[in-house]
CSV table of C-alpha atoms and ligand atoms in Angstrom, one decimal:
chain,number,residue,atom,x,y,z
A,1,UNK,CA,15.1,18.9,-10.0
A,2,UNK,CA,13.0,22.7,-10.9
A,3,UNK,CA,15.3,22.1,-14.5
A,4,UNK,CA,13.6,18.5,-15.9
A,5,UNK,CA,9.9,20.5,-14.8
A,6,UNK,CA,8.5,21.6,-18.4
A,7,UNK,CA,5.6,23.0,-20.2
A,8,UNK,CA,5.9,19.4,-21.2
A,9,UNK,CA,5.7,17.5,-17.6
A,10,UNK,CA,3.7,14.8,-16.6
A,11,UNK,CA,1.8,13.7,-13.2
A,12,UNK,CA,1.7,11.5,-10.5
A,13,UNK,CA,0.5,11.5,-7.3
A,14,UNK,CA,0.4,9.9,-4.3
A,15,UNK,CA,-3.4,11.0,-1.7
A,16,UNK,CA,-2.5,9.8,1.6
A,17,UNK,CA,-2.9,10.6,5.1
A,18,UNK,CA,0.0,12.0,6.6
A,19,UNK,CA,2.2,11.2,3.9
A,20,UNK,CA,5.2,13.5,4.4
A,21,UNK,CA,7.7,10.3,6.2
A,22,UNK,CA,6.5,8.5,2.0
A,23,UNK,CA,10.0,7.8,0.6
A,24,UNK,CA,7.5,7.5,-2.2
A,25,UNK,CA,8.3,10.9,-4.3
A,26,UNK,CA,12.1,10.6,-4.6
A,27,UNK,CA,12.5,6.9,-4.8
A,28,UNK,CA,9.4,7.6,-8.5
A,29,UNK,CA,11.1,10.9,-8.9
A,30,UNK,CA,14.4,9.0,-9.0
A,31,UNK,CA,13.6,7.1,-11.9
A,32,UNK,CA,12.2,9.4,-13.8
A,33,UNK,CA,14.8,11.6,-14.0
A,34,UNK,CA,17.7,8.5,-14.6
A,35,UNK,CA,15.4,7.2,-17.9
A,36,UNK,CA,14.9,11.1,-18.7
A,37,UNK,CA,11.1,10.6,-18.8
A,38,UNK,CA,9.3,13.5,-18.6
A,39,UNK,CA,7.5,13.7,-15.0
A,40,UNK,CA,6.7,14.6,-11.9
A,41,UNK,CA,5.7,12.6,-9.0
A,42,UNK,CA,4.5,14.1,-5.8
A,43,UNK,CA,2.3,13.7,-2.2
A,44,UNK,CA,-0.9,14.9,-1.5
A,45,UNK,CA,-1.6,15.2,1.7
A,46,UNK,CA,-6.1,15.4,1.9
A,47,UNK,CA,-8.3,14.8,4.3
A,48,UNK,CA,-11.9,12.2,3.5
A,49,UNK,CA,-14.0,14.8,2.6
A,50,UNK,CA,-11.1,16.2,0.1
A,51,UNK,CA,-11.4,12.3,-1.5
A,52,UNK,CA,-14.0,12.9,-3.3
A,53,UNK,CA,-12.7,16.2,-4.8
A,54,UNK,CA,-8.4,15.1,-5.6
A,55,UNK,CA,-10.2,11.9,-7.5
A,56,UNK,CA,-11.9,14.5,-9.7
A,57,UNK,CA,-9.1,17.0,-9.8
A,58,UNK,CA,-7.0,13.8,-11.5
A,59,UNK,CA,-8.7,13.6,-14.6
A,60,UNK,CA,-9.3,18.0,-15.1
A,61,UNK,CA,-5.9,17.7,-14.9
A,62,UNK,CA,-5.2,14.2,-16.2
A,63,UNK,CA,-2.5,13.4,-13.9
A,64,UNK,CA,-1.4,10.0,-15.4
A,65,UNK,CA,-1.5,8.2,-12.2
A,66,UNK,CA,-1.3,7.9,-8.5
A,67,UNK,CA,-0.4,5.7,-5.5
A,68,UNK,CA,-2.8,5.9,-3.0
A,69,UNK,CA,-2.3,5.0,0.8
A,70,UNK,CA,-3.3,5.1,4.2
A,71,UNK,CA,-6.7,5.3,4.3
A,72,UNK,CA,-7.8,5.6,1.2
A,73,UNK,CA,-6.5,2.0,-0.3
A,74,UNK,CA,-10.7,0.8,-0.1
A,75,UNK,CA,-13.0,4.0,0.0
A,76,UNK,CA,-11.3,4.6,-3.9
A,77,UNK,CA,-12.8,1.8,-4.9
A,78,UNK,CA,-16.3,3.2,-5.9
A,79,UNK,CA,-14.3,6.0,-7.5
A,80,UNK,CA,-12.2,3.5,-9.7
A,81,UNK,CA,-13.7,2.3,-13.6
A,82,UNK,CA,-12.1,-1.6,-13.0
A,83,UNK,CA,-10.5,-3.1,-10.9
A,84,UNK,CA,-7.7,-5.3,-11.6
A,85,UNK,CA,-7.7,-9.2,-9.4
A,86,UNK,CA,-5.0,-9.0,-6.8
A,87,UNK,CA,-6.6,-5.1,-6.1
A,88,UNK,CA,-11.0,-7.1,-6.2
A,89,UNK,CA,-9.1,-9.7,-3.8
A,90,UNK,CA,-7.4,-6.9,-1.3
A,91,UNK,CA,-10.6,-5.3,-1.2
A,92,UNK,CA,-8.0,-2.5,-1.8
A,93,UNK,CA,-5.7,-0.5,-4.1
A,94,UNK,CA,-2.4,0.9,-3.8
A,95,UNK,CA,-2.5,2.7,-7.5
A,96,UNK,CA,-4.5,4.1,-9.9
A,97,UNK,CA,-4.1,3.9,-13.9
A,98,UNK,CA,-5.6,6.9,-15.4
A,99,UNK,CA,-6.3,6.1,-18.9
A,100,UNK,CA,-8.1,8.9,-20.9
A,101,UNK,CA,-10.7,9.4,-17.2
A,102,UNK,CA,-10.6,5.5,-16.8
A,103,UNK,CA,-9.7,5.3,-13.5
A,104,UNK,CA,-8.4,1.1,-12.9
A,105,UNK,CA,-7.6,0.2,-9.4
A,106,UNK,CA,-4.1,-1.5,-9.1
A,107,UNK,CA,-3.0,-3.6,-5.0
A,108,UNK,CA,0.8,-4.1,-6.2
A,109,UNK,CA,2.2,-4.9,-2.8
A,110,UNK,CA,1.3,-8.2,-3.0
A,111,UNK,CA,3.5,-8.2,-6.4
A,112,UNK,CA,5.7,-6.5,-4.6
A,113,UNK,CA,6.9,-8.6,-2.1
A,114,UNK,CA,6.3,-11.1,-4.3
A,115,UNK,CA,9.7,-10.1,-6.4
A,116,UNK,CA,10.7,-8.8,-3.3
A,117,UNK,CA,11.6,-12.4,-3.3
A,118,UNK,CA,13.2,-13.2,-5.7
A,119,UNK,CA,15.0,-11.0,-5.9
A,120,UNK,CA,16.7,-12.4,-3.0
A,121,UNK,CA,16.6,-15.4,-4.7
A,122,UNK,CA,14.2,-17.4,-2.3
A,123,UNK,CA,11.9,-19.6,-3.8
A,124,UNK,CA,8.6,-20.5,-1.7
A,125,UNK,CA,7.0,-21.6,-4.9
A,126,UNK,CA,5.4,-24.8,-3.5
A,127,UNK,CA,6.3,-24.5,-0.7
A,128,UNK,CA,4.7,-23.9,3.0
A,129,UNK,CA,5.3,-20.3,4.4
A,130,UNK,CA,3.6,-19.1,7.8
A,131,UNK,CA,2.5,-15.0,8.0
A,132,UNK,CA,1.9,-12.6,11.4
A,133,UNK,CA,-1.8,-10.3,10.5
A,134,UNK,CA,-4.2,-9.8,8.7
A,135,UNK,CA,-4.6,-7.5,8.1
A,136,UNK,CA,-3.4,-4.7,4.5
A,137,UNK,CA,-0.2,-6.2,3.5
A,138,UNK,CA,-1.0,-9.6,4.6
A,139,UNK,CA,-3.9,-9.7,2.6
A,140,UNK,CA,-1.6,-8.5,-0.3
A,141,UNK,CA,0.9,-11.3,0.9
A,142,UNK,CA,-1.6,-14.5,0.9
A,143,UNK,CA,-3.7,-13.3,-2.1
A,144,UNK,CA,-0.5,-12.5,-4.5
A,145,UNK,CA,1.1,-16.1,-2.3
A,146,UNK,CA,-1.9,-18.2,-3.6
A,147,UNK,CA,-2.1,-17.2,-7.3
A,148,UNK,CA,1.4,-17.3,-7.3
A,149,UNK,CA,1.4,-21.0,-6.1
A,150,UNK,CA,2.8,-21.2,-2.9
A,151,UNK,CA,1.5,-24.5,-0.8
A,152,UNK,CA,0.4,-24.2,1.8
A,153,UNK,CA,-0.2,-21.0,4.2
A,154,UNK,CA,-1.0,-20.7,7.7
A,155,UNK,CA,-1.9,-16.5,9.0
A,156,UNK,CA,-1.7,-15.8,12.2
A,157,UNK,CA,-3.1,-13.1,14.1
A,158,UNK,CA,-4.2,-11.4,17.1
A,159,UNK,CA,-8.4,-12.0,17.7
A,160,UNK,CA,-9.2,-8.4,16.4
A,161,UNK,CA,-11.7,-7.5,12.7
A,162,UNK,CA,-9.2,-8.3,10.9
A,163,UNK,CA,-9.3,-11.8,11.9
A,164,UNK,CA,-12.9,-12.2,10.9
A,165,UNK,CA,-12.1,-10.3,7.5
A,166,UNK,CA,-9.1,-12.5,7.6
A,167,UNK,CA,-11.5,-15.9,7.9
A,168,UNK,CA,-14.0,-14.8,4.5
A,169,UNK,CA,-11.5,-13.4,2.6
A,170,UNK,CA,-9.4,-17.4,2.6
A,171,UNK,CA,-13.4,-18.2,0.7
A,172,UNK,CA,-12.9,-15.3,-1.5
A,173,UNK,CA,-9.0,-17.1,-2.5
A,174,UNK,CA,-9.9,-20.4,-3.0
A,175,UNK,CA,-12.1,-19.8,-6.1
A,176,UNK,CA,-8.7,-18.4,-8.0
A,177,UNK,CA,-6.1,-21.2,-5.9
A,178,UNK,CA,-5.2,-24.7,-5.2
A,179,UNK,CA,-3.6,-23.1,-1.7
A,180,UNK,CA,-4.5,-24.6,1.7
A,181,UNK,CA,-4.6,-21.1,3.8
A,182,UNK,CA,-5.9,-22.1,7.4
A,183,UNK,CA,-6.0,-18.6,9.6
A,184,UNK,CA,-5.2,-19.7,13.0
A,185,UNK,CA,-5.0,-17.1,17.0
A,186,UNK,CA,-1.2,-15.9,17.3
A,187,UNK,CA,-2.1,-16.9,21.2
A,188,UNK,CA,-2.2,-20.7,20.2
A,189,UNK,CA,1.9,-20.9,20.0
A,190,UNK,CA,1.7,-24.7,19.9
A,191,UNK,CA,0.2,-24.8,17.0
A,192,UNK,CA,2.4,-21.6,15.1
A,193,UNK,CA,5.6,-23.8,16.7
A,194,UNK,CA,5.0,-26.4,14.0
A,195,UNK,CA,4.1,-24.4,11.3
A,196,UNK,CA,7.1,-22.6,11.6
A,197,UNK,CA,8.8,-25.6,11.8
A,198,UNK,CA,7.2,-27.1,8.9
A,199,UNK,CA,7.6,-23.7,6.4
A,200,UNK,CA,10.5,-22.2,4.3
A,201,UNK,CA,9.2,-18.6,4.9
A,202,UNK,CA,8.0,-16.8,8.4
A,203,UNK,CA,7.1,-13.4,7.2
A,204,UNK,CA,6.4,-10.4,9.4
A,205,UNK,CA,3.2,-8.3,7.9
A,206,UNK,CA,1.2,-6.6,10.8
A,207,UNK,CA,2.9,-3.2,12.7
A,208,UNK,CA,4.7,-5.2,15.3
A,209,UNK,CA,9.0,-4.0,15.4
A,210,UNK,CA,7.6,-0.2,14.7
A,211,UNK,CA,6.0,3.2,16.2
A,212,UNK,CA,5.0,2.8,19.6
A,213,UNK,CA,5.6,-1.5,18.9
A,214,UNK,CA,9.5,-1.0,18.2
A,215,UNK,CA,11.5,-3.6,19.8
A,216,UNK,CA,8.4,-6.5,20.4
A,217,UNK,CA,8.6,-9.5,18.4
A,218,UNK,CA,5.1,-11.9,17.5
A,219,UNK,CA,7.6,-15.1,17.9
A,220,UNK,CA,8.5,-15.8,22.1
A,221,UNK,CA,12.2,-16.4,21.0
A,222,UNK,CA,14.1,-18.4,19.0
A,223,UNK,CA,13.6,-21.8,19.8
A,224,UNK,CA,10.1,-21.6,17.2
A,225,UNK,CA,13.3,-21.2,14.6
A,226,UNK,CA,14.6,-24.0,12.7
A,227,UNK,CA,18.2,-23.8,10.3
A,228,UNK,CA,16.7,-23.1,7.2
A,229,UNK,CA,13.9,-21.1,8.1
A,230,UNK,CA,13.5,-17.4,6.0
A,231,UNK,CA,12.3,-14.9,7.8
A,232,UNK,CA,11.5,-11.4,5.8
A,233,UNK,CA,9.2,-8.4,7.7
A,234,UNK,CA,7.4,-5.8,5.5
A,235,UNK,CA,8.4,-3.0,8.0
A,236,UNK,CA,10.9,-1.1,7.0
A,237,UNK,CA,10.5,1.9,8.6
A,238,UNK,CA,12.3,0.4,11.4
A,239,UNK,CA,16.1,-0.8,9.3
A,240,UNK,CA,15.9,-4.5,11.5
A,241,UNK,CA,12.9,-4.8,13.9
A,242,UNK,CA,13.3,-8.0,17.0
A,243,UNK,CA,11.9,-10.3,14.6
A,244,UNK,CA,15.0,-9.6,12.1
A,245,UNK,CA,17.3,-8.8,15.6
A,246,UNK,CA,16.2,-12.3,16.4
A,247,UNK,CA,17.0,-14.6,13.0
A,248,UNK,CA,20.2,-12.5,12.4
A,249,UNK,CA,21.1,-13.7,16.0
A,250,UNK,CA,21.0,-17.4,15.2
A,251,UNK,CA,22.6,-16.8,11.3
A,252,UNK,CA,19.3,-17.3,9.7
A,253,UNK,CA,18.5,-15.3,6.5
A,254,UNK,CA,16.9,-12.2,6.5
A,255,UNK,CA,15.3,-9.3,4.7
A,256,UNK,CA,12.8,-6.6,5.9
A,257,UNK,CA,10.0,-4.2,4.1
A,258,UNK,CA,12.5,-2.1,1.2
A,259,UNK,CA,12.5,-4.7,-0.7
A,260,UNK,CA,8.7,-5.0,-0.8
A,261,UNK,CA,8.4,-1.4,-0.8
A,262,UNK,CA,10.7,-1.3,-4.3
A,263,UNK,CA,9.1,-3.9,-5.6
A,264,UNK,CA,5.2,-2.7,-5.7
A,265,UNK,CA,6.5,0.8,-6.7
A,266,UNK,CA,8.3,-0.9,-9.5
A,267,UNK,CA,5.0,-2.7,-11.3
A,268,UNK,CA,3.0,1.1,-10.3
A,269,UNK,CA,5.4,2.3,-12.4
A,270,UNK,CA,5.4,0.2,-15.1
A,271,UNK,CA,1.8,0.5,-15.0
A,272,UNK,CA,1.5,4.5,-15.4
A,273,UNK,CA,4.9,4.5,-17.8
A,274,UNK,CA,5.3,1.2,-19.5
A,275,UNK,CA,9.1,0.8,-17.9
A,276,UNK,CA,11.0,-0.7,-16.2
A,277,UNK,CA,11.8,1.0,-13.0
A,278,UNK,CA,16.3,1.2,-13.3
A,279,UNK,CA,16.1,-1.8,-9.7
A,280,UNK,CA,20.0,-2.4,-9.4
A,281,UNK,CA,19.7,1.9,-9.4
A,282,UNK,CA,17.0,2.2,-7.3
A,283,UNK,CA,18.8,-0.2,-4.7
A,284,UNK,CA,22.4,1.5,-4.4
A,285,UNK,CA,20.9,4.7,-4.3
A,286,UNK,CA,18.2,3.6,-1.7
A,287,UNK,CA,20.7,1.3,-0.7
A,288,UNK,CA,19.3,-1.5,0.0
A,289,UNK,CA,21.8,-5.0,0.4
B,301,NAD,P1,-3.4,-2.9,9.2
B,301,NAD,O1,-3.8,-2.3,10.2
B,301,NAD,O2,-4.8,-3.3,8.0
B,301,NAD,O3,-2.8,-4.3,9.4
B,301,NAD,C1,-2.3,-3.5,10.9
B,301,NAD,C2,-2.2,-6.1,10.9
B,301,NAD,O4,-1.2,-5.9,12.4
B,301,NAD,C3,-3.9,-6.9,11.9
B,301,NAD,O5,-3.2,-7.8,11.1
B,301,NAD,C4,-3.1,-6.5,13.0
B,301,NAD,O6,-4.5,-7.7,13.6
B,301,NAD,C5,-2.2,-6.7,13.3
B,301,NAD,N1,-1.8,-5.4,15.3
B,301,NAD,C6,-1.8,-4.8,15.4
B,301,NAD,N2,-1.5,-4.6,16.5
B,301,NAD,C7,-1.3,-5.9,17.0
B,301,NAD,C8,-0.8,-6.0,17.9
B,301,NAD,N3,0.0,-4.9,19.4
B,301,NAD,N4,-0.7,-7.5,17.8
B,301,NAD,C9,-0.4,-8.1,17.4
B,301,NAD,N5,-1.1,-8.3,16.3
B,301,NAD,C10,-0.7,-6.8,15.8
B,301,NAD,O7,-1.9,-2.2,8.7
B,301,NAD,P2,-1.1,-3.6,7.2
B,301,NAD,O8,-1.3,-2.1,6.0
B,301,NAD,O9,-1.6,-4.2,6.8
B,301,NAD,O10,0.7,-2.9,7.5
B,301,NAD,C11,1.3,-3.6,9.0
B,301,NAD,C12,2.4,-3.2,8.5
B,301,NAD,O11,2.8,-3.1,7.3
B,301,NAD,C13,3.4,-2.2,8.5
B,301,NAD,O12,3.7,-1.8,9.8
B,301,NAD,C14,3.4,-1.2,6.7
B,301,NAD,O13,3.8,-0.1,7.4
B,301,NAD,C15,3.7,-2.3,6.7
B,301,NAD,N6,3.7,-2.4,4.6
B,301,NAD,C16,4.7,-2.3,4.3
B,301,NAD,C17,4.8,-1.9,2.9
B,301,NAD,C18,6.3,-1.9,2.1
B,301,NAD,O14,6.1,-1.9,1.1
B,301,NAD,N7,7.1,-2.7,2.7
B,301,NAD,C19,3.6,-1.9,2.5
B,301,NAD,C20,2.6,-1.7,2.7
B,301,NAD,C21,2.6,-1.9,4.6
């Protein structure tokens, strides 16, 4: 790695906290190496009071761009000079491109998820999907799915603060798309069952299934599934969540969050470098089947 770094090498950053577990530095540095790009990607674990200085530092050092992860995806917005539609609608930025001190804020999570579906050869356009969750990942997926032309999106969440925020968000998304979007209480199991039966795709976009919630699942049992249902989880920290295990148990096609992670990275990579990430090479590198 050090052999690559010269006086010409330029920097891409990642700001978040905690951040040491992130796979993004390995992923982007492997892609830079593969394409012979004179760039390096480094993670910076910063505290909230350091955010403004960190962003000013990016400008002073002419860092070409950055990823932004939790908990700063919203907090960086006031420092952006321009936002893409996806970033505006999600009210969250996960990618910054620095054009000579002018910051463009983008959100690549939703595109990453949708491109992950394409890579898996799942076609949800003009069809119905059910999304569990109303937080950052869910919002990004719902926004992009609506912009891309999914016919109907049924969102389910517990009645927390995220629920209230997504209710307003749905009205905003409707200005950009004809998709029918509903938000429902996850406790309404009869409605959930009916919506899953009508769905091509079921997505878990909550953290239920990892960390303290590992081994848990928001769907009570496999009778909620139908035989052609595709099941996706945004979680990548656990290779096979309980939801995906349930899908496997009855022979359904499923995927975890690794593809979303790869393709959101690929979208950011394109913004910074103007080049396509070498996807097949990266899939091997990250062991994505
Ligand atoms: P968030 O905090 O914004 O949202 C959390 C969501 O989980 C909310 O909908 C909340 O209501 C729900 N939730 C939390 N605890 C719950 C519980 N006990 N029961 C039911 N629902 C509960 O978080 P986020 O940024 O949306 O992240 C969610 C997951 O998505 C994380 O696992 C994260 O790693 C993953 N993620 C993956 C990618 C990727 O590229 N694959 C990208 C972003 C996020």
